[in-house]
């Protein structure tokens, strides 16, 4: 904000506001990715305690408000361990 020539000073409340907005954004994205990981068919034991990239990708593609992240995260591909041939 201070790099813009039109901005002389920043209110003391602005950093607090942006920090809270970032916290809420990360919380929403994490919760939606966690919901996807809980319903993952290939996670048979449901004991996975780490979110994976495809969980976040699924949350982005299934939620309209995260459409702006689709190019960054990418579309998750369905993982089927039974169809893996060993070739990339």
GROMACS .gro file of N, CA, C and O in nm:
model
  352
    1UNK      N    1   0.082  -0.119   0.000
    1UNK     CA    2   0.000   0.000   0.000
    1UNK      C    3   0.087   0.125   0.000
    1UNK      O    4   0.052   0.223  -0.062
    2UNK      N    5   0.196   0.122   0.068
    2UNK     CA    6   0.280   0.241   0.076
    2UNK      C    7   0.363   0.261  -0.050
    2UNK      O    8   0.426   0.363  -0.066
    3UNK      N    9   0.366   0.164  -0.139
    3UNK     CA   10   0.440   0.178  -0.264
    3UNK      C   11   0.365   0.265  -0.364
    3UNK      O   12   0.424   0.315  -0.458
    4UNK      N   13   0.237   0.283  -0.343
    4UNK     CA   14   0.156   0.367  -0.430
    4UNK      C   15   0.182   0.514  -0.394
    4UNK      O   16   0.182   0.551  -0.278
    5UNK      N   17   0.204   0.597  -0.496
    5UNK     CA   18   0.235   0.737  -0.470
    5UNK      C   19   0.117   0.813  -0.412
    5UNK      O   20   0.134   0.915  -0.345
    6UNK      N   21  -0.005   0.764  -0.438
    6UNK     CA   22  -0.123   0.833  -0.390
    6UNK      C   23  -0.151   0.809  -0.241
    6UNK      O   24  -0.230   0.880  -0.181
    7UNK      N   25  -0.086   0.711  -0.183
    7UNK     CA   26  -0.108   0.677  -0.043
    7UNK      C   27   0.001   0.741   0.041
    7UNK      O   28   0.121   0.713   0.023
    8UNK      N   29  -0.040   0.829   0.131
    8UNK     CA   30   0.056   0.896   0.218
    8UNK      C   31   0.083   0.816   0.344
    8UNK      O   32   0.196   0.800   0.388
    9UNK      N   33  -0.023   0.765   0.406
    9UNK     CA   34  -0.006   0.687   0.528
    9UNK      C   35  -0.115   0.580   0.534
    9UNK      O   36  -0.216   0.588   0.466
   10UNK      N   37  -0.090   0.482   0.618
   10UNK     CA   38  -0.184   0.371   0.634
   10UNK      C   39  -0.238   0.377   0.776
   10UNK      O   40  -0.164   0.396   0.872
   11UNK      N   41  -0.368   0.359   0.787
   11UNK     CA   42  -0.431   0.360   0.918
   11UNK      C   43  -0.376   0.246   1.003
   11UNK      O   44  -0.339   0.141   0.951
   12UNK      N   45  -0.374   0.265   1.131
   12UNK     CA   46  -0.321   0.161   1.220
   12UNK      C   47  -0.413   0.040   1.226
   12UNK      O   48  -0.369  -0.069   1.264
   13UNK      N   49  -0.540   0.056   1.189
   13UNK     CA   50  -0.633  -0.056   1.189
   13UNK      C   51  -0.620  -0.143   1.064
   13UNK      O   52  -0.664  -0.258   1.063
   14UNK      N   53  -0.564  -0.091   0.957
   14UNK     CA   54  -0.556  -0.164   0.829
   14UNK      C   55  -0.478  -0.296   0.840
   14UNK      O   56  -0.526  -0.399   0.791
   15UNK      N   57  -0.360  -0.299   0.900
   15UNK     CA   58  -0.289  -0.428   0.911
   15UNK      C   59  -0.366  -0.531   0.993
   15UNK      O   60  -0.364  -0.651   0.961
   16UNK      N   61  -0.436  -0.487   1.096
   16UNK     CA   62  -0.515  -0.579   1.177
   16UNK      C   63  -0.630  -0.635   1.095
   16UNK      O   64  -0.660  -0.755   1.099
   17UNK      N   65  -0.693  -0.550   1.015
   17UNK     CA   66  -0.803  -0.593   0.928
   17UNK      C   67  -0.754  -0.695   0.826
   17UNK      O   68  -0.818  -0.798   0.805
   18UNK      N   69  -0.642  -0.667   0.761
   18UNK     CA   70  -0.590  -0.759   0.661
   18UNK      C   71  -0.545  -0.891   0.723
   18UNK      O   72  -0.560  -0.997   0.663
   19UNK      N   73  -0.488  -0.886   0.841
   19UNK     CA   74  -0.448  -1.010   0.910
   19UNK      C   75  -0.569  -1.096   0.942
   19UNK      O   76  -0.565  -1.219   0.923
   20UNK      N   77  -0.676  -1.034   0.988
   20UNK     CA   78  -0.798  -1.109   1.019
   20UNK      C   79  -0.862  -1.165   0.892
   20UNK      O   80  -0.910  -1.279   0.890
   21UNK      N   81  -0.860  -1.088   0.783
   21UNK     CA   82  -0.915  -1.136   0.656
   21UNK      C   83  -0.835  -1.255   0.604
   21UNK      O   84  -0.893  -1.353   0.556
   22UNK      N   85  -0.702  -1.250   0.615
   22UNK     CA   86  -0.618  -1.363   0.573
   22UNK      C   87  -0.644  -1.486   0.660
   22UNK      O   88  -0.650  -1.598   0.609
   23UNK      N   89  -0.660  -1.464   0.788
   23UNK     CA   90  -0.688  -1.575   0.879
   23UNK      C   91  -0.820  -1.643   0.844
   23UNK      O   92  -0.829  -1.766   0.839
   24UNK      N   93  -0.922  -1.564   0.815
   24UNK     CA   94  -1.053  -1.621   0.779
   24UNK      C   95  -1.048  -1.693   0.645
   24UNK      O   96  -1.110  -1.798   0.628
   25UNK      N   97  -0.972  -1.639   0.549
   25UNK     CA   98  -0.957  -1.702   0.419
   25UNK      C   99  -0.889  -1.838   0.431
   25UNK      O  100  -0.935  -1.938   0.377
   26UNK      N  101  -0.780  -1.843   0.505
   26UNK     CA  102  -0.706  -1.969   0.524
   26UNK      C  103  -0.791  -2.070   0.600
   26UNK      O  104  -0.791  -2.189   0.568
   27UNK      N  105  -0.865  -2.024   0.699
   27UNK     CA  106  -0.951  -2.113   0.776
   27UNK      C  107  -1.059  -2.175   0.686
   27UNK      O  108  -1.082  -2.296   0.691
   28UNK      N  109  -1.123  -2.095   0.603
   28UNK     CA  110  -1.229  -2.145   0.515
   28UNK      C  111  -1.173  -2.246   0.414
   28UNK      O  112  -1.231  -2.352   0.393
   29UNK      N  113  -1.060  -2.214   0.354
   29UNK     CA  114  -1.000  -2.305   0.257
   29UNK      C  115  -0.955  -2.434   0.324
   29UNK      O  116  -0.975  -2.544   0.270
   30UNK      N  117  -0.898  -2.425   0.441
   30UNK     CA  118  -0.852  -2.543   0.514
   30UNK      C  119  -0.969  -2.632   0.555
   30UNK      O  120  -0.962  -2.755   0.542
   31UNK      N  121  -1.076  -2.572   0.604
   31UNK     CA  122  -1.192  -2.652   0.645
   31UNK      C  123  -1.254  -2.725   0.526
   31UNK      O  124  -1.292  -2.842   0.537
   32UNK      N  125  -1.265  -2.656   0.413
   32UNK     CA  126  -1.322  -2.722   0.295
   32UNK      C  127  -1.231  -2.833   0.244
   32UNK      O  128  -1.279  -2.938   0.199
   33UNK      N  129  -1.101  -2.814   0.250
   33UNK     CA  130  -1.008  -2.920   0.210
   33UNK      C  131  -1.013  -3.037   0.308
   33UNK      O  132  -1.005  -3.154   0.268
   34UNK      N  133  -1.029  -3.008   0.436
   34UNK     CA  134  -1.039  -3.114   0.536
   34UNK      C  135  -1.166  -3.197   0.516
   34UNK      O  136  -1.164  -3.319   0.527
   35UNK      N  137  -1.276  -3.129   0.483
   35UNK     CA  138  -1.401  -3.201   0.454
   35UNK      C  139  -1.381  -3.295   0.336
   35UNK      O  140  -1.427  -3.408   0.336
   36UNK      N  141  -1.309  -3.248   0.235
   36UNK     CA  142  -1.282  -3.334   0.119
   36UNK      C  143  -1.194  -3.452   0.158
   36UNK      O  144  -1.216  -3.564   0.114
   37UNK      N  145  -1.094  -3.430   0.242
   37UNK     CA  146  -1.004  -3.540   0.279
   37UNK      C  147  -1.075  -3.645   0.365
   37UNK      O  148  -1.042  -3.763   0.359
   38UNK      N  149  -1.174  -3.603   0.444
   38UNK     CA  150  -1.250  -3.697   0.525
   38UNK      C  151  -1.337  -3.788   0.438
   38UNK      O  152  -1.362  -3.902   0.471
   39UNK      N  153  -1.382  -3.737   0.324
   39UNK     CA  154  -1.467  -3.815   0.236
   39UNK      C  155  -1.391  -3.882   0.123
   39UNK      O  156  -1.451  -3.933   0.030
   40UNK      N  157  -1.259  -3.882   0.130
   40UNK     CA  158  -1.176  -3.940   0.024
   40UNK      C  159  -1.192  -4.092   0.024
   40UNK      O  160  -1.170  -4.158   0.125
   41UNK      N  161  -1.229  -4.148  -0.091
   41UNK     CA  162  -1.251  -4.292  -0.100
   41UNK      C  163  -1.123  -4.373  -0.090
   41UNK      O  164  -1.125  -4.488  -0.048
   42UNK      N  165  -1.010  -4.314  -0.130
   42UNK     CA  166  -0.884  -4.390  -0.129
   42UNK      C  167  -0.815  -4.385   0.006
   42UNK      O  168  -0.717  -4.452   0.028
   43UNK      N  169  -0.867  -4.305   0.096
   43UNK     CA  170  -0.813  -4.299   0.232
   43UNK      C  171  -0.896  -4.394   0.317
   43UNK      O  172  -0.990  -4.355   0.383
   44UNK      N  173  -0.862  -4.523   0.316
   44UNK     CA  174  -0.946  -4.625   0.379
   44UNK      C  175  -0.951  -4.613   0.530
   44UNK      O  176  -1.052  -4.644   0.591
   45UNK      N  177  -0.844  -4.570   0.592
   45UNK     CA  178  -0.842  -4.567   0.737
   45UNK      C  179  -0.889  -4.435   0.796
   45UNK      O  180  -0.917  -4.428   0.914
   46UNK      N  181  -0.896  -4.330   0.714
   46UNK     CA  182  -0.933  -4.196   0.760
   46UNK      C  183  -0.847  -4.150   0.877
   46UNK      O  184  -0.892  -4.080   0.966
   47UNK      N  185  -0.720  -4.189   0.877
   47UNK     CA  186  -0.629  -4.146   0.982
   47UNK      C  187  -0.525  -4.050   0.928
   47UNK      O  188  -0.433  -4.014   0.998
   48UNK      N  189  -0.538  -4.009   0.804
   48UNK     CA  190  -0.444  -3.916   0.745
   48UNK      C  191  -0.458  -3.780   0.814
   48UNK      O  192  -0.567  -3.724   0.819
   49UNK      N  193  -0.350  -3.731   0.869
   49UNK     CA  194  -0.356  -3.607   0.943
   49UNK      C  195  -0.297  -3.490   0.865
   49UNK      O  196  -0.280  -3.382   0.920
   50UNK      N  197  -0.265  -3.512   0.738
   50UNK     CA  198  -0.209  -3.407   0.656
   50UNK      C  199  -0.299  -3.381   0.536
   50UNK      O  200  -0.348  -3.474   0.474
   51UNK      N  201  -0.320  -3.254   0.507
   51UNK     CA  202  -0.394  -3.220   0.387
   51UNK      C  203  -0.299  -3.231   0.269
   51UNK      O  204  -0.184  -3.189   0.276
   52UNK      N  205  -0.348  -3.288   0.162
   52UNK     CA  206  -0.267  -3.303   0.043
   52UNK      C  207  -0.310  -3.203  -0.061
   52UNK      O  208  -0.416  -3.140  -0.050
   53UNK      N  209  -0.227  -3.189  -0.162
   53UNK     CA  210  -0.253  -3.091  -0.267
   53UNK      C  211  -0.387  -3.118  -0.336
   53UNK      O  212  -0.461  -3.024  -0.368
   54UNK      N  213  -0.420  -3.243  -0.357
   54UNK     CA  214  -0.546  -3.273  -0.425
   54UNK      C  215  -0.667  -3.239  -0.337
   54UNK      O  216  -0.774  -3.211  -0.389
   55UNK      N  217  -0.652  -3.242  -0.205
   55UNK     CA  218  -0.761  -3.200  -0.117
   55UNK      C  219  -0.790  -3.051  -0.133
   55UNK      O  220  -0.905  -3.009  -0.142
   56UNK      N  221  -0.684  -2.972  -0.137
   56UNK     CA  222  -0.701  -2.828  -0.156
   56UNK      C  223  -0.753  -2.800  -0.296
   56UNK      O  224  -0.839  -2.715  -0.316
   57UNK      N  225  -0.703  -2.873  -0.396
   57UNK     CA  226  -0.752  -2.856  -0.532
   57UNK      C  227  -0.899  -2.889  -0.545
   57UNK      O  228  -0.974  -2.820  -0.615
   58UNK      N  229  -0.944  -2.992  -0.476
   58UNK     CA  230  -1.086  -3.028  -0.479
   58UNK      C  231  -1.170  -2.921  -0.411
   58UNK      O  232  -1.279  -2.889  -0.457
   59UNK      N  233  -1.119  -2.866  -0.302
   59UNK     CA  234  -1.193  -2.759  -0.233
   59UNK      C  235  -1.204  -2.636  -0.323
   59UNK      O  236  -1.308  -2.570  -0.325
   60UNK      N  237  -1.100  -2.607  -0.398
   60UNK     CA  238  -1.102  -2.492  -0.488
   60UNK      C  239  -1.200  -2.514  -0.602
   60UNK      O  240  -1.278  -2.425  -0.637
   61UNK      N  241  -1.200  -2.634  -0.660
   61UNK     CA  242  -1.287  -2.659  -0.775
   61UNK      C  243  -1.434  -2.675  -0.736
   61UNK      O  244  -1.520  -2.647  -0.817
   62UNK      N  245  -1.461  -2.716  -0.614
   62UNK     CA  246  -1.600  -2.736  -0.572
   62UNK      C  247  -1.664  -2.612  -0.512
   62UNK      O  248  -1.783  -2.612  -0.486
   63UNK      N  249  -1.587  -2.508  -0.490
   63UNK     CA  250  -1.639  -2.387  -0.427
   63UNK      C  251  -1.624  -2.270  -0.524
   63UNK      O  252  -1.514  -2.242  -0.572
   64UNK      N  253  -1.734  -2.203  -0.552
   64UNK     CA  254  -1.733  -2.095  -0.649
   64UNK      C  255  -1.649  -1.975  -0.605
   64UNK      O  256  -1.590  -1.907  -0.689
   65UNK      N  257  -1.644  -1.949  -0.475
   65UNK     CA  258  -1.571  -1.830  -0.431
   65UNK      C  259  -1.420  -1.846  -0.445
   65UNK      O  260  -1.347  -1.748  -0.438
   66UNK      N  261  -1.373  -1.969  -0.466
   66UNK     CA  262  -1.229  -1.993  -0.483
   66UNK      C  263  -1.191  -2.012  -0.629
   66UNK      O  264  -1.083  -2.063  -0.659
   67UNK      N  265  -1.275  -1.970  -0.722
   67UNK     CA  266  -1.245  -1.987  -0.865
   67UNK      C  267  -1.117  -1.916  -0.907
   67UNK      O  268  -1.049  -1.962  -0.998
   68UNK      N  269  -1.083  -1.808  -0.842
   68UNK     CA  270  -0.963  -1.734  -0.879
   68UNK      C  271  -0.835  -1.813  -0.848
   68UNK      O  272  -0.730  -1.781  -0.901
   69UNK      N  273  -0.845  -1.917  -0.768
   69UNK     CA  274  -0.729  -2.000  -0.736
   69UNK      C  275  -0.714  -2.122  -0.827
   69UNK      O  276  -0.616  -2.195  -0.815
   70UNK      N  277  -0.808  -2.143  -0.917
   70UNK     CA  278  -0.807  -2.265  -0.999
   70UNK      C  279  -0.682  -2.275  -1.084
   70UNK      O  280  -0.626  -2.385  -1.100
   71UNK      N  281  -0.633  -2.166  -1.139
   71UNK     CA  282  -0.512  -2.171  -1.221
   71UNK      C  283  -0.387  -2.194  -1.136
   71UNK      O  284  -0.290  -2.254  -1.183
   72UNK      N  285  -0.388  -2.149  -1.014
   72UNK     CA  286  -0.270  -2.163  -0.928
   72UNK      C  287  -0.261  -2.305  -0.872
   72UNK      O  288  -0.156  -2.368  -0.876
   73UNK      N  289  -0.371  -2.354  -0.821
   73UNK     CA  290  -0.372  -2.487  -0.757
   73UNK      C  291  -0.378  -2.597  -0.862
   73UNK      O  292  -0.315  -2.700  -0.849
   74UNK      N  293  -0.455  -2.575  -0.965
   74UNK     CA  294  -0.472  -2.676  -1.068
   74UNK      C  295  -0.588  -2.768  -1.035
   74UNK      O  296  -0.634  -2.777  -0.922
   75UNK      N  297  -0.635  -2.835  -1.137
   75UNK     CA  298  -0.748  -2.926  -1.119
   75UNK      C  299  -0.695  -3.059  -1.068
   75UNK      O  300  -0.603  -3.116  -1.127
   76UNK      N  301  -0.750  -3.110  -0.960
   76UNK     CA  302  -0.701  -3.239  -0.909
   76UNK      C  303  -0.744  -3.353  -1.000
   76UNK      O  304  -0.854  -3.351  -1.054
   77UNK      N  305  -0.656  -3.445  -1.017
   77UNK     CA  306  -0.690  -3.563  -1.096
   77UNK      C  307  -0.725  -3.676  -1.000
   77UNK      O  308  -0.669  -3.684  -0.891
   78UNK      N  309  -0.817  -3.761  -1.038
   78UNK     CA  310  -0.852  -3.872  -0.948
   78UNK      C  311  -0.738  -3.971  -0.938
   78UNK      O  312  -0.681  -4.013  -1.039
   79UNK      N  313  -0.702  -4.006  -0.818
   79UNK     CA  314  -0.593  -4.098  -0.794
   79UNK      C  315  -0.651  -4.237  -0.773
   79UNK      O  316  -0.734  -4.258  -0.686
   80UNK      N  317  -0.609  -4.329  -0.855
   80UNK     CA  318  -0.652  -4.467  -0.843
   80UNK      C  319  -0.527  -4.554  -0.834
   80UNK      O  320  -0.460  -4.577  -0.934
   81UNK      N  321  -0.490  -4.601  -0.716
   81UNK     CA  322  -0.366  -4.678  -0.703
   81UNK      C  323  -0.370  -4.811  -0.777
   81UNK      O  324  -0.267  -4.868  -0.809
   82UNK      N  325  -0.488  -4.861  -0.808
   82UNK     CA  326  -0.498  -4.989  -0.879
   82UNK      C  327  -0.464  -4.974  -1.027
   82UNK      O  328  -0.429  -5.071  -1.092
   83UNK      N  329  -0.474  -4.852  -1.081
   83UNK     CA  330  -0.447  -4.832  -1.222
   83UNK      C  331  -0.306  -4.780  -1.249
   83UNK      O  332  -0.275  -4.747  -1.362
   84UNK      N  333  -0.223  -4.772  -1.150
   84UNK     CA  334  -0.087  -4.721  -1.167
   84UNK      C  335  -0.004  -4.824  -1.243
   84UNK      O  336   0.004  -4.940  -1.205
   85UNK      N  337   0.057  -4.781  -1.352
   85UNK     CA  338   0.136  -4.872  -1.435
   85UNK      C  339   0.285  -4.859  -1.414
   85UNK      O  340   0.362  -4.936  -1.469
   86UNK      N  341   0.328  -4.761  -1.336
   86UNK     CA  342   0.470  -4.743  -1.313
   86UNK      C  343   0.532  -4.647  -1.412
   86UNK      O  344   0.648  -4.614  -1.402
   87UNK      N  345   0.458  -4.600  -1.509
   87UNK     CA  346   0.509  -4.504  -1.607
   87UNK      C  347   0.452  -4.366  -1.576
   87UNK      O  348   0.339  -4.353  -1.534
   88UNK      N  349   0.532  -4.266  -1.600
   88UNK     CA  350   0.485  -4.128  -1.580
   88UNK      C  351   0.460  -4.062  -1.711
   88UNK      O  352   0.510  -4.087  -1.810
   0.00000   0.00000   0.00000
